[in-house]
Structures are given as C-alpha cells and as structure tokens.
PDB file of C-alpha atoms in Angstrom:
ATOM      1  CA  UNK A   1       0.000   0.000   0.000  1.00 50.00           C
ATOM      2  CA  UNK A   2       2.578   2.887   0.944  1.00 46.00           C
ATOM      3  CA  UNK A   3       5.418   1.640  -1.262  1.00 50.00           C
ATOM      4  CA  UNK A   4       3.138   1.093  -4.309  1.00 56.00           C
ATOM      5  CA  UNK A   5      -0.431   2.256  -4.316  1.00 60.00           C
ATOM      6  CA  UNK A   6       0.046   4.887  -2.923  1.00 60.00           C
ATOM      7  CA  UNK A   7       2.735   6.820  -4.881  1.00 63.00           C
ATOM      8  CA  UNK A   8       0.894   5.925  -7.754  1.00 68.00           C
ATOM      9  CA  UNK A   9      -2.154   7.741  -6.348  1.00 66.00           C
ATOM     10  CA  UNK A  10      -0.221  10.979  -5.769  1.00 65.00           C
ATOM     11  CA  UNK A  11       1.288  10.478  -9.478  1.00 71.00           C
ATOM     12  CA  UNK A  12      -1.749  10.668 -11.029  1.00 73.00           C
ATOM     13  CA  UNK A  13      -2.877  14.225  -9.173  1.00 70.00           C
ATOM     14  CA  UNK A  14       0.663  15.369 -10.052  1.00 72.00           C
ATOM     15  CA  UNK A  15      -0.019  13.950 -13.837  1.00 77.00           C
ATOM     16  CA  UNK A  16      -3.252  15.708 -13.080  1.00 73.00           C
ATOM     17  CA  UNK A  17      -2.001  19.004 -12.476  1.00 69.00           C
ATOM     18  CA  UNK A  18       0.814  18.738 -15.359  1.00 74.00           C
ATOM     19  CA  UNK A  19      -1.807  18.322 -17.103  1.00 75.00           C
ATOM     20  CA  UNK A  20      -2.990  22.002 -16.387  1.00 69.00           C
ATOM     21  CA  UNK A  21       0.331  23.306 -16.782  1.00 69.00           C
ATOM     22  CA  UNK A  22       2.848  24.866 -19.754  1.00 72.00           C
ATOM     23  CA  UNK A  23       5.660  26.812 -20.347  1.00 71.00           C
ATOM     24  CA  UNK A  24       4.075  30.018 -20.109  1.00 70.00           C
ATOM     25  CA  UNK A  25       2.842  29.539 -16.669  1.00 65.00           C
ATOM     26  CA  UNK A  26       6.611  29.566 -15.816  1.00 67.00           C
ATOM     27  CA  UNK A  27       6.951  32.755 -18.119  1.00 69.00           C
ATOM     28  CA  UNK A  28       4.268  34.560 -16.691  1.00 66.00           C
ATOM     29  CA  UNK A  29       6.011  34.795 -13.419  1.00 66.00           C
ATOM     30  CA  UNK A  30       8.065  37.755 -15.467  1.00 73.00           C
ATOM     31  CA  UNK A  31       5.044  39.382 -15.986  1.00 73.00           C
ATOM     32  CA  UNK A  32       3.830  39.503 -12.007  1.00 73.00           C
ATOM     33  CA  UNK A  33       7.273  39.025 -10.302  1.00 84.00           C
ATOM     34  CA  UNK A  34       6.067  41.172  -7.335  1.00 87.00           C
ATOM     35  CA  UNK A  35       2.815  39.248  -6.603  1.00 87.00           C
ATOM     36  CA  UNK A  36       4.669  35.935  -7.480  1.00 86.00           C
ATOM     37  CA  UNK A  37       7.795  37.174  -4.847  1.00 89.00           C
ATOM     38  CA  UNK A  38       5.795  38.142  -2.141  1.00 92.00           C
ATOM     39  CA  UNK A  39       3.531  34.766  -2.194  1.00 90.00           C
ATOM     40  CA  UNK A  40       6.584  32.934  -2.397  1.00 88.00           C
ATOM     41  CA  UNK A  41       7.978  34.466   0.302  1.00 90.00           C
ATOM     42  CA  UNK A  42       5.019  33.833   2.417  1.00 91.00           C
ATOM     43  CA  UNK A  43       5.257  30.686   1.975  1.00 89.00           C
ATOM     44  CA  UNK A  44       8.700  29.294   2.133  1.00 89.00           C
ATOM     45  CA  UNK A  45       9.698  31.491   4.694  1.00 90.00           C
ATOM     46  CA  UNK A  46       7.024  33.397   6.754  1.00 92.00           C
ATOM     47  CA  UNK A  47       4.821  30.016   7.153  1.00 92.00           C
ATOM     48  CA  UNK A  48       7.223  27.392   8.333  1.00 93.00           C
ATOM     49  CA  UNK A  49       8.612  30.533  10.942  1.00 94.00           C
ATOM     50  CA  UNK A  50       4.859  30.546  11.987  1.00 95.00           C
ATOM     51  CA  UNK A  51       3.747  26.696  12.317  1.00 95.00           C
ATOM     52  CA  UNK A  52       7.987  26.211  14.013  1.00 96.00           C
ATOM     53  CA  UNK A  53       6.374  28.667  16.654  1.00 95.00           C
ATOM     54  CA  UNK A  54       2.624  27.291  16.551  1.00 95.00           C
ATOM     55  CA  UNK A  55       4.156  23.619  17.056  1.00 94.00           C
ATOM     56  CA  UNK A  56       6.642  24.931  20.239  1.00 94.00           C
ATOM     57  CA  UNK A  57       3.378  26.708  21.830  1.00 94.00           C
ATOM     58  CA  UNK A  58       0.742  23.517  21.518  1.00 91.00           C
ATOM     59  CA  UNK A  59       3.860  21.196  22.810  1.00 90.00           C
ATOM     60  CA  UNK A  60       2.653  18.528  20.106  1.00 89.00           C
ATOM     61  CA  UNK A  61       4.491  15.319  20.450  1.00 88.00           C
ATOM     62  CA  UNK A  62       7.871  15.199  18.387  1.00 90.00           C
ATOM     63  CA  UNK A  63       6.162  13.059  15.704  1.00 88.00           C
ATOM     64  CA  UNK A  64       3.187  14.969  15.272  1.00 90.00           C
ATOM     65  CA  UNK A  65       5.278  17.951  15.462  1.00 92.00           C
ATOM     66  CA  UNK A  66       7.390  17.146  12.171  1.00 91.00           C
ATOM     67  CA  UNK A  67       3.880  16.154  10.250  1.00 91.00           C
ATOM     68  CA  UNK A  68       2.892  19.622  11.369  1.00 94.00           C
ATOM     69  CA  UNK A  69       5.784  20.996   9.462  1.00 93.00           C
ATOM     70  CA  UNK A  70       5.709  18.651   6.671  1.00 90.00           C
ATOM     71  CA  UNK A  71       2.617  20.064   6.527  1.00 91.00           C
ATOM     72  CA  UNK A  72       3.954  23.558   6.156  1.00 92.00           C
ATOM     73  CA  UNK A  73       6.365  22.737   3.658  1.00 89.00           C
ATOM     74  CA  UNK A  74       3.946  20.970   1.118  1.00 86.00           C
ATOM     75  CA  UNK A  75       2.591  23.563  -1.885  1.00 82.00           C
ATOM     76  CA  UNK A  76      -0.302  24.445  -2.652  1.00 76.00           C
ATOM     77  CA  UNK A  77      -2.454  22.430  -5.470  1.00 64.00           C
ATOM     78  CA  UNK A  78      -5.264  22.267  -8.039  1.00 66.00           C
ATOM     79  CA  UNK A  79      -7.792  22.481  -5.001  1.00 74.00           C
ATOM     80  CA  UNK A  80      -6.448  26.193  -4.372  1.00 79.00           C
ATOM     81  CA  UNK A  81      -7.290  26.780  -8.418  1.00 74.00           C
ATOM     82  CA  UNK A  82     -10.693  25.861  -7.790  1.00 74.00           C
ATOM     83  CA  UNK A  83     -11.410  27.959  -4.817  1.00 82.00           C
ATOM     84  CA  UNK A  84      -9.452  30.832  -6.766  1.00 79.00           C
ATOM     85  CA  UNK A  85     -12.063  30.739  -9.256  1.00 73.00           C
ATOM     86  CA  UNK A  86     -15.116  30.335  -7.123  1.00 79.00           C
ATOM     87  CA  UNK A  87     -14.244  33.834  -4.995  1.00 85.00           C
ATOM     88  CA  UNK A  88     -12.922  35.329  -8.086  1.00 80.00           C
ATOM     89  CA  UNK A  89      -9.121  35.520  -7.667  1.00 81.00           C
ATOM     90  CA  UNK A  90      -6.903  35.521 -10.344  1.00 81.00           C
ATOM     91  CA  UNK A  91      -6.267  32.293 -11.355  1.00 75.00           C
ATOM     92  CA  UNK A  92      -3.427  32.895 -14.086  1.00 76.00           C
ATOM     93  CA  UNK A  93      -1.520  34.003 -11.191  1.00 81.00           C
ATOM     94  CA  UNK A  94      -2.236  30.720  -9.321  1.00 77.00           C
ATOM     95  CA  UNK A  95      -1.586  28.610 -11.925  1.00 75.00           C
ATOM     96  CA  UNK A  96       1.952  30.097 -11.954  1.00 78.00           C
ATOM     97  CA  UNK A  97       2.542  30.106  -8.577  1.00 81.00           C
ATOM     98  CA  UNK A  98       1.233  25.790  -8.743  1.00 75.00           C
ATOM     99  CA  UNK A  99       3.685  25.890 -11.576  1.00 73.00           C
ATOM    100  CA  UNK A 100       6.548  27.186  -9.172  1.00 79.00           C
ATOM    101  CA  UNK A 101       5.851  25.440  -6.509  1.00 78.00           C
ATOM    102  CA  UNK A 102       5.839  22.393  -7.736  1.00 73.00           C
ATOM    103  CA  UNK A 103       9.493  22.897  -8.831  1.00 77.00           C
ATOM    104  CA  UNK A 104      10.513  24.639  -5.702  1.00 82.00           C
ATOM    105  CA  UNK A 105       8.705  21.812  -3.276  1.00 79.00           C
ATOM    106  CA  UNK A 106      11.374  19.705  -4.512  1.00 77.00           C
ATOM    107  CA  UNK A 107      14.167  21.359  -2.577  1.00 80.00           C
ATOM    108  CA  UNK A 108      11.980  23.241   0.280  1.00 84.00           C
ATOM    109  CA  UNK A 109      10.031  19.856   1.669  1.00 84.00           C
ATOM    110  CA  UNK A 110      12.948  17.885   2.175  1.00 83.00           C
ATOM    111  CA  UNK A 111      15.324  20.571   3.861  1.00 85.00           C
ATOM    112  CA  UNK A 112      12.016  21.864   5.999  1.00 89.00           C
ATOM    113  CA  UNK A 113      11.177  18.013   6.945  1.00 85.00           C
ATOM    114  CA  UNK A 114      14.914  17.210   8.003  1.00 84.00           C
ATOM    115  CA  UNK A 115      15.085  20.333   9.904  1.00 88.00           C
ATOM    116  CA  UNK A 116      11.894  19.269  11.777  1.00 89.00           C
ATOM    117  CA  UNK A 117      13.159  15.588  12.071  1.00 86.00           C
ATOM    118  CA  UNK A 118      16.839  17.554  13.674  1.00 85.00           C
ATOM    119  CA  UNK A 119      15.235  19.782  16.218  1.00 89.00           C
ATOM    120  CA  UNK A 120      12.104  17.206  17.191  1.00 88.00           C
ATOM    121  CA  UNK A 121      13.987  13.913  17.096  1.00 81.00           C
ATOM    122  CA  UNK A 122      10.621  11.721  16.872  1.00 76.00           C
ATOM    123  CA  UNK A 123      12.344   8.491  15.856  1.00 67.00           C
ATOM    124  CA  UNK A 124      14.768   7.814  18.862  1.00 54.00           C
ATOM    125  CA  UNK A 125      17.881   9.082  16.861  1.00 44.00           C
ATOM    126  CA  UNK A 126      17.171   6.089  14.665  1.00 44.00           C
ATOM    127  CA  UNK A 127      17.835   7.665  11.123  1.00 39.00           C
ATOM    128  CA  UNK A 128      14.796   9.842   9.799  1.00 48.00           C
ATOM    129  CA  UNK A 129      14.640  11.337   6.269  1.00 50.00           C
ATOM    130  CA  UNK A 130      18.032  11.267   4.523  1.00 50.00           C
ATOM    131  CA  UNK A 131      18.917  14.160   2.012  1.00 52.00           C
ATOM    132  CA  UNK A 132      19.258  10.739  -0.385  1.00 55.00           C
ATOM    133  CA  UNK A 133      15.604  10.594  -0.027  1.00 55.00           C
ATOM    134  CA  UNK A 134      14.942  14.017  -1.895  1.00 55.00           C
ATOM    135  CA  UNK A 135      15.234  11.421  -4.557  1.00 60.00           C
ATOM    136  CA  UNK A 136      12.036   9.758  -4.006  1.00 60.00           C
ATOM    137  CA  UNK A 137      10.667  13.315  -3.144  1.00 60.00           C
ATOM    138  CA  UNK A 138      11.525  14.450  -6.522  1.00 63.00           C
ATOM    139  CA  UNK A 139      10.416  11.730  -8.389  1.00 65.00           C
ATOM    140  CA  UNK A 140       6.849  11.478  -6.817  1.00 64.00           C
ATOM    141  CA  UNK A 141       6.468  15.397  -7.508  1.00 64.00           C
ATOM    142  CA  UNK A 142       8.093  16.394  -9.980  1.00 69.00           C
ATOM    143  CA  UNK A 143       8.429  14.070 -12.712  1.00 77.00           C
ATOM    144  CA  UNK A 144       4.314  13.395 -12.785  1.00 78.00           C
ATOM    145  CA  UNK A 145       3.911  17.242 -12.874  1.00 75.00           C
ATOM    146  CA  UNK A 146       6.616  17.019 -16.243  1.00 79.00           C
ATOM    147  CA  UNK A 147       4.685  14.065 -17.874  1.00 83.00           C
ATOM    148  CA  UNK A 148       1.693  16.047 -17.491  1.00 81.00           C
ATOM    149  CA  UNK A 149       3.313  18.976 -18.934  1.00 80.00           C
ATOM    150  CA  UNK A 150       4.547  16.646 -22.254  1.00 85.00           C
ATOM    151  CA  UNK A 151       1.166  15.040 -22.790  1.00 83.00           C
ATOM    152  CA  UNK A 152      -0.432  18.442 -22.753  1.00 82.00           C
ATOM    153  CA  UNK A 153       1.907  19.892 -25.087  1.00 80.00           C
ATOM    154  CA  UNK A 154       1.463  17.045 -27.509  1.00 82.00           C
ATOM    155  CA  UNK A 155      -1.450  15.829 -26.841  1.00 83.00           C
ATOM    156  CA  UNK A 156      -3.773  18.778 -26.273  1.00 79.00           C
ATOM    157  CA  UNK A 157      -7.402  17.456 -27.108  1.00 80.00           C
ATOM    158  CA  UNK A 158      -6.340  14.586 -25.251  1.00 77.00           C
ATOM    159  CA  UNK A 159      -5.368  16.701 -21.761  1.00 76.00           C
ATOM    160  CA  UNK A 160      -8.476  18.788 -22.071  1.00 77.00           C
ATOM    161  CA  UNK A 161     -10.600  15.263 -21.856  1.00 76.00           C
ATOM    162  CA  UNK A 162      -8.572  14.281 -19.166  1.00 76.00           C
ATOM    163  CA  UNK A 163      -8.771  17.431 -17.052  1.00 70.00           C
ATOM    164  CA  UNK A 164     -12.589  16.363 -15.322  1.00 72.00           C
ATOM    165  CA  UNK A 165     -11.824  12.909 -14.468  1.00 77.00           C
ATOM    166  CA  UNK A 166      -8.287  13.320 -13.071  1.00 72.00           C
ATOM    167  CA  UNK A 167      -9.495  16.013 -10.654  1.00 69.00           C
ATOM    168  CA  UNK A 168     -12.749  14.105  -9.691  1.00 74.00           C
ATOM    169  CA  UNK A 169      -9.849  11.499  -8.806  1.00 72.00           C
ATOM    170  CA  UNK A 170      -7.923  13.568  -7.221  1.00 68.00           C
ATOM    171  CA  UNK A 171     -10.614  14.152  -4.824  1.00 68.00           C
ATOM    172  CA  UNK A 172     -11.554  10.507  -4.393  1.00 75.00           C
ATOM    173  CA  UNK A 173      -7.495   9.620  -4.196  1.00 70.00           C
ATOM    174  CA  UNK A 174      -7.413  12.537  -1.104  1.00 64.00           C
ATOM    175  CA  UNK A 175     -10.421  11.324   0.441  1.00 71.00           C
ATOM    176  CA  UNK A 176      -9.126   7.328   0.637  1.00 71.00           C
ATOM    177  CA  UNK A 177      -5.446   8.329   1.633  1.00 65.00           C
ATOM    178  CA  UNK A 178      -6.885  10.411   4.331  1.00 65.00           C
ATOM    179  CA  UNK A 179      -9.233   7.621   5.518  1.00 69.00           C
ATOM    180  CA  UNK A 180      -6.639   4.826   5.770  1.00 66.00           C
ATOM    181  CA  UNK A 181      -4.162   7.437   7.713  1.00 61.00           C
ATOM    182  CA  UNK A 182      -7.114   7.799  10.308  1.00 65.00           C
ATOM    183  CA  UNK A 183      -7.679   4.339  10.308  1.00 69.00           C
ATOM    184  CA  UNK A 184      -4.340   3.315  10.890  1.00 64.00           C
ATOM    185  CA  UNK A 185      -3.870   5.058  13.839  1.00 62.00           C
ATOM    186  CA  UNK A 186      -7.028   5.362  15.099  1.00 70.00           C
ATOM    187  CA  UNK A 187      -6.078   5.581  18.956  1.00 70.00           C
ATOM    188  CA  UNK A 188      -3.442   7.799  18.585  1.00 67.00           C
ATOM    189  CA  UNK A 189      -5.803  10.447  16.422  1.00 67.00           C
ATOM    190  CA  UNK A 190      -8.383   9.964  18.955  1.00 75.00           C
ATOM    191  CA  UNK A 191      -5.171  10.950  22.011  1.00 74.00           C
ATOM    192  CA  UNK A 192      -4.692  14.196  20.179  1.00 73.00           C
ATOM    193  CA  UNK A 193      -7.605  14.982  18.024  1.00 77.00           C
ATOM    194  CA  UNK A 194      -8.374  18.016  20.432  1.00 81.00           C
ATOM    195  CA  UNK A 195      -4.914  19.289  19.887  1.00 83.00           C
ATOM    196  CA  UNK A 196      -4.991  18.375  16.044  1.00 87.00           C
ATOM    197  CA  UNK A 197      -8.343  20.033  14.988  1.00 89.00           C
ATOM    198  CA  UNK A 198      -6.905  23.119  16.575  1.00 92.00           C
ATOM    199  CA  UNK A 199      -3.296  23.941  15.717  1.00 94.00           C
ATOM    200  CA  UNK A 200      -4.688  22.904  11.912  1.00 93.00           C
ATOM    201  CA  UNK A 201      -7.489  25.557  12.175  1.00 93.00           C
ATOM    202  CA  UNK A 202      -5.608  27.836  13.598  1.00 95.00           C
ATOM    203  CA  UNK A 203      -2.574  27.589  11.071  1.00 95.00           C
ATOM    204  CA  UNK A 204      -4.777  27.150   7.933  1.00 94.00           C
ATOM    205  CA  UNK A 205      -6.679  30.358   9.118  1.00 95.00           C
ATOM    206  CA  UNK A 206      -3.415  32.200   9.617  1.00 95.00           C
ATOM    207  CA  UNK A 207      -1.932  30.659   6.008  1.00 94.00           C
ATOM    208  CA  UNK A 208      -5.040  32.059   4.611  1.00 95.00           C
ATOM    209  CA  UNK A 209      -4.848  35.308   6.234  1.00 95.00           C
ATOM    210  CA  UNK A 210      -1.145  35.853   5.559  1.00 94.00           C
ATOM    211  CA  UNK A 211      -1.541  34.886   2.250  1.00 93.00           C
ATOM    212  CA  UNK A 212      -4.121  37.760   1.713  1.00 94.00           C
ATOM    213  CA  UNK A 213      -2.674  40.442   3.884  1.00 95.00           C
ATOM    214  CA  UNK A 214       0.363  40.440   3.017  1.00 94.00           C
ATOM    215  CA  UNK A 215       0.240  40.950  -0.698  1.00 93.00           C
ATOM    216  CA  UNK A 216      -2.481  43.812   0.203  1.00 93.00           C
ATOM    217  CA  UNK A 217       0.119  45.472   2.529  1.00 93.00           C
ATOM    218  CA  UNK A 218       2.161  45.156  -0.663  1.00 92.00           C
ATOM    219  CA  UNK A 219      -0.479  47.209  -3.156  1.00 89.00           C
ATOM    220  CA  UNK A 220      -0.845  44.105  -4.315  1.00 88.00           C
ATOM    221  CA  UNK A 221      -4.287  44.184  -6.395  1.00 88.00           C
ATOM    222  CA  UNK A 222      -7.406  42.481  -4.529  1.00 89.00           C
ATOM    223  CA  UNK A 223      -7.745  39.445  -7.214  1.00 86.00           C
ATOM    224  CA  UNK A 224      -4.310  38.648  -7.100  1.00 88.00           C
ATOM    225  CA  UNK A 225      -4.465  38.493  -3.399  1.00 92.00           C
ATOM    226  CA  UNK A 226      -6.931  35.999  -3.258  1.00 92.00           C
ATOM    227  CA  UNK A 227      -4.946  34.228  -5.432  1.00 88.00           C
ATOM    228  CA  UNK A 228      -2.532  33.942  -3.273  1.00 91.00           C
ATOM    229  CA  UNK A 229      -4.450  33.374  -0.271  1.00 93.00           C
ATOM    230  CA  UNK A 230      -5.788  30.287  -1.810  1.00 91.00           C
ATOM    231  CA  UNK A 231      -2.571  29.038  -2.640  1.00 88.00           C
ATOM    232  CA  UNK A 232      -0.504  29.565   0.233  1.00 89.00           C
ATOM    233  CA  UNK A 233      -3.833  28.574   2.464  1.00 88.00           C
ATOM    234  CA  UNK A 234      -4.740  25.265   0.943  1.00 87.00           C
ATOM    235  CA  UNK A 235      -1.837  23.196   1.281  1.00 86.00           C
ATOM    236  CA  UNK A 236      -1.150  19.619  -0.457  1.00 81.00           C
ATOM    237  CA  UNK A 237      -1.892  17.391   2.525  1.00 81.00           C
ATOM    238  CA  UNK A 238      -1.895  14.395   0.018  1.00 77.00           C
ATOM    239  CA  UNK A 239       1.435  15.318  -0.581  1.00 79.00           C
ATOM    240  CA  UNK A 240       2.447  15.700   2.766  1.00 83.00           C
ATOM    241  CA  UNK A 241       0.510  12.491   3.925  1.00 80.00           C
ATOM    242  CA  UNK A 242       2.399  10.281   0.754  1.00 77.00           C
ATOM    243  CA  UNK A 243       5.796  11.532   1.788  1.00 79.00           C
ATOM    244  CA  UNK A 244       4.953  10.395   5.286  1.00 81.00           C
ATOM    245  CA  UNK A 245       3.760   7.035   4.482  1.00 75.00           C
ATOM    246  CA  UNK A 246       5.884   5.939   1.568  1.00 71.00           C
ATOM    247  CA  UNK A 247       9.153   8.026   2.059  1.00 70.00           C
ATOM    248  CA  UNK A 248       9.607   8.394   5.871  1.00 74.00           C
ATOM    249  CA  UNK A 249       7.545   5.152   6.407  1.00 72.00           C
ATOM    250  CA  UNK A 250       5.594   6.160   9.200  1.00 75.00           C
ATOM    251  CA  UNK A 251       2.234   6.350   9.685  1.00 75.00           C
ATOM    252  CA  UNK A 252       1.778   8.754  12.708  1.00 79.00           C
ATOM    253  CA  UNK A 253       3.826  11.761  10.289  1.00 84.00           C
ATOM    254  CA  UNK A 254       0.650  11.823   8.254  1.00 83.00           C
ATOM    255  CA  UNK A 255      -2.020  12.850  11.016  1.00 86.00           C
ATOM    256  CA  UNK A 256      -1.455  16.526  11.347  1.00 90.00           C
ATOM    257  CA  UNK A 257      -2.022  16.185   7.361  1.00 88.00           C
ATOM    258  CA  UNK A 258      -4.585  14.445   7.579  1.00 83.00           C
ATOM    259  CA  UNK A 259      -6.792  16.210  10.075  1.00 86.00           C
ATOM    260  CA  UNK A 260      -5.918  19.336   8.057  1.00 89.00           C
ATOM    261  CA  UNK A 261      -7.454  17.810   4.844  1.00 81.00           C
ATOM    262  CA  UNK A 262     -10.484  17.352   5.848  1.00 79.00           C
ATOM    263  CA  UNK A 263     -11.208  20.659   7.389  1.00 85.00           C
ATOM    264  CA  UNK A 264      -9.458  22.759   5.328  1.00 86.00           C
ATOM    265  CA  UNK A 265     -11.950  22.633   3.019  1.00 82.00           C
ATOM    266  CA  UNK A 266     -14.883  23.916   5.158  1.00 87.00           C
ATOM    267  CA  UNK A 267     -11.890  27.074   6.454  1.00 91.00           C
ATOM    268  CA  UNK A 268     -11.172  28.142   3.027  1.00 89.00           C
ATOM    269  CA  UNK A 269     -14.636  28.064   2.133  1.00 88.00           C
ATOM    270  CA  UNK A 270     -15.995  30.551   5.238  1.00 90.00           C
ATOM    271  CA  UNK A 271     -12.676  32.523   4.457  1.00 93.00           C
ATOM    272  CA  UNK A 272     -13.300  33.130   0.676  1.00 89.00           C
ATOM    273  CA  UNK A 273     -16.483  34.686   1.585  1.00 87.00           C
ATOM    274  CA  UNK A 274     -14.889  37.244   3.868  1.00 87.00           C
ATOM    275  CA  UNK A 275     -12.158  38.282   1.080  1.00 84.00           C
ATOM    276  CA  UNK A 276     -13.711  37.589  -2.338  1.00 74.00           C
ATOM    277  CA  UNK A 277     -13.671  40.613  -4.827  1.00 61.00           C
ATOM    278  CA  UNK A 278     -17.289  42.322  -5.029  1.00 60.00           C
ATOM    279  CA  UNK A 279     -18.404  43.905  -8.311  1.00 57.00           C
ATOM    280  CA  UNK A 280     -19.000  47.102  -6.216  1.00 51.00           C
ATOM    281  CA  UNK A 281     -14.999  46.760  -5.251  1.00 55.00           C
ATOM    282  CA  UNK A 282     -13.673  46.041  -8.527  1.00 50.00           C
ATOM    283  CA  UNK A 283     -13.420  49.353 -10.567  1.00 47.00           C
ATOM    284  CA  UNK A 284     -11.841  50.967  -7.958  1.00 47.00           C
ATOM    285  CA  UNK A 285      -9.413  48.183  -7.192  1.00 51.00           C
ATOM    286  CA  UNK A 286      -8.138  47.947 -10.284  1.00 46.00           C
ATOM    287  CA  UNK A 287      -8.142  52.028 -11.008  1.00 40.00           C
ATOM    288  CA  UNK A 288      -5.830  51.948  -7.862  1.00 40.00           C
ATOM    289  CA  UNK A 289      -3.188  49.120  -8.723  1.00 44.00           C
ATOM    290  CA  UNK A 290      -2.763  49.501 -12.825  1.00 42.00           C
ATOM    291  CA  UNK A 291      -0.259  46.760 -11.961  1.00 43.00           C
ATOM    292  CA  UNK A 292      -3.469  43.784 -11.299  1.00 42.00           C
ATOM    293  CA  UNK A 293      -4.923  45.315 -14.134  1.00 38.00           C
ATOM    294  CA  UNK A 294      -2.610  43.553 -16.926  1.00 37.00           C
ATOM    295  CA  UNK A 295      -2.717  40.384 -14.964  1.00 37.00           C
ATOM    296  CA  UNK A 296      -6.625  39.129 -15.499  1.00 31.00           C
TER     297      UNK A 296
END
C-alpha cells in the first residue's frame, strides 16, 4: 500500500495538475514578479517561521510535530485553483505560482522536513529522512507534474478530456489516503484529536490570512491576493501524507495532514467569503493598482 499504491495515487494528481500546466505559466512569473515574490515568500519562509512557533506553543508530540511541518512545507495544489475561481481571484496568477511550486517543493520539503526531524527527534535518533531521499521526493512530484506537462503539449485534445476525471480522482485519491491514515492510527488520532483540529485551524486560518494580507500590505491588487491566499492557504496534505507514508515510512507523520485535509476545506470556504472581490470593489481596485490590471 505505501510503497506502491500509494505513490501511484499521488502520481496521477501530479499527472493531473501537469496536465494544467505549460511553459508560459513559468513565463508569466516575469510578468507579475512582485505578486509571485511576495507569495513565495510567504510561503517558504514566513509560514514554516509561523507553524515552528505554533508547534513549540501547543507542545505537540515530536512526531506529530514534524507532520505539522511537513505540513507547512507541502505547496499548494489544483484544489487552491478551484477555490481561486469560485471567490474570483486571479487564477493565471495561481496557476503560476502551482507551476513554481511544484518545482521549488522539490528542494523546500525535504530541507524543511529534516530540519523538523533535527530539532524534534521523533524516531529515537534512529535515522529519519536522509537528504538521499529528496530522490524519491523528486520523483513522486516532480516528474508526474513534467509528464503532465509533455502530454499536454502534444497531446492537447487529449489533456483537455482528461482534465474532469483526473481532478474528480484527485478528490476521491485525497479522500481514501486520508481515511486509511485515520484508520491506521485510530487511537493515537483519537489521544490528540483536540490538539490536532486546533493547531490545523488555527494555522490554515493564519496561512489564509497571511496569504491575503500580506500581498495587500504590498499594493498588491485584490484578485491577485486571493490568489494567493488560496494558494498559500490550501496546502497539499496528500502530498504531505504520501511523503509520510511511503518516504519516511511512518504512519503517525501523516495525522497533522490528515486532520488538516479534511477541514481545510470547510476554512477556506468561510474565508473566501470574507475576502472575495465584489463587483461594487472592482473598478476601484483595479483604477488603484494599474499593476493587477494587466494580470486578469
């Protein structure tokens, strides 16, 4: 199940999303640099800082203190597209920063995760993730994400078929990895559920919030903004949860992801109706930062 299946499950939401992805996503970072720079930012840097402090202050066991951070390294996905486009955000500018970050995640979530496995120590200084792993990390993220990328390219009428059913699995993938992670460690969920379904409201809330506040504080125009909430604020917990289970081979690593799936969704939800661009708000907005303007 972790060595095989599921890999394979997180390949085909990376094929998935490759699938929604070219070369001018990358390019159209030149276009934006200061919206893509500051949500970057937020969310290499400024995050991790905040769930390192969020993890110290709840006192989470070591273990579920490195999924927790795991957590925080993992990018964002198609699920923060989606959302983008329900509360009107600018979804060009998410689809390059999924484009980014799915090149970036490659170097961040390993050196984040082995920091966390350093400070924490969860497995008894018996040897954790090994920077020879970033291998494996590499090859379940990134090489799906540049098959995806091929097939659209040459296949285009083909990827455009595709694009329903792979995200319809993507959601049914997420759904069963979550429910065996909760299954497997039933007792030890139920132990620190309280403590869970807290620190991963509280962080998703502040990802969210950082992710929309920031860029603002920035002149950063109002659709890109909730762009960028979205993606910095709905993290890849599959992601997080498959590196736990196949790569670091331990079930417990996945919780914090796994609690976080599920309510993330109802969080991001309640929060895009708090931030999403009104029609009443968008003439103005846009008279006031030409910059958004050119980015629609």
């Amino acid at each position: 199940m972790t060595t095989i299946a599921l890999p394979i499950a997180l390949g085909i939401i990376m094929f998935g999303l490759g699938l929604s992805l070219t070369l001018a996503d990358f390019a159209r970072v030149v276009k934006q640099p200061k919206a893509v720079i500051i949500a970057l930012a937020c969310q290499l840097v400024l995050l991790p800082a905040i769930c390192f402090g969020l993890v110290l202050a709840f006192q989470l066991p070591p273990v579920l203190a490195v999924g927790m951070m795991m957590l925080a390294a993992s990018p964002g996905g198609t699920t923060a597209n989606l959302y983008s486009h329900l509360f009107r955000g600018d979804i060009a500018l998410n689809i390059s920063l999924t484009a980014v970050n799915s090149v970036v995640a490659v170097v961040t979530l390993p050196l984040i995760t082995n920091f966390a496995i350093a400070y924490f120590d969860p497995f008894d200084d018996q040897l954790g993730m090994q920077w020879a792993k970033a291998a494996e990390v590499f090859a379940v993220v990134l090489v799906p994400v540049a098959l995806g990328m091929v097939v659209r390219r040459l296949w285009p009428a083909f990827s455009k078929r595709m694009d329903k059913p792979v995200r319809i699995a993507s959601v049914i993938i997420l759904v069963v990895v979550i429910g065996g992670a909760v299954a497997s460690n039933w007792k030890l969920l139920v132990e620190n559920f309280a403590t869970l379904s807290i620190i991963t409201t509280v962080f998703c809330v502040i990802s969210l919030t950082v992710g929309y506040l920031v860029p603002r504080l920035f002149r950063i125009g109002r659709r890109q903004a909730i762009a960028s909430s979205f993606e910095i604020g709905i993290h890849n917990a599959t992601l997080a949860i498959v590196i736990a289970l196949s790569v670091l081979g331990s079930t417990e690593l996945s919780l914090p992801a796994a609690v976080y799936g599920v309510l993330m969704f109802f969080i991001a939800f309640g929060f895009g109706f708090l931030i999403r661009e009104r029609k009443s708000d968008a003439a103005p907005d846009a008279a006031a930062e030409p910059e958004s303007a050119t980015t629609a």
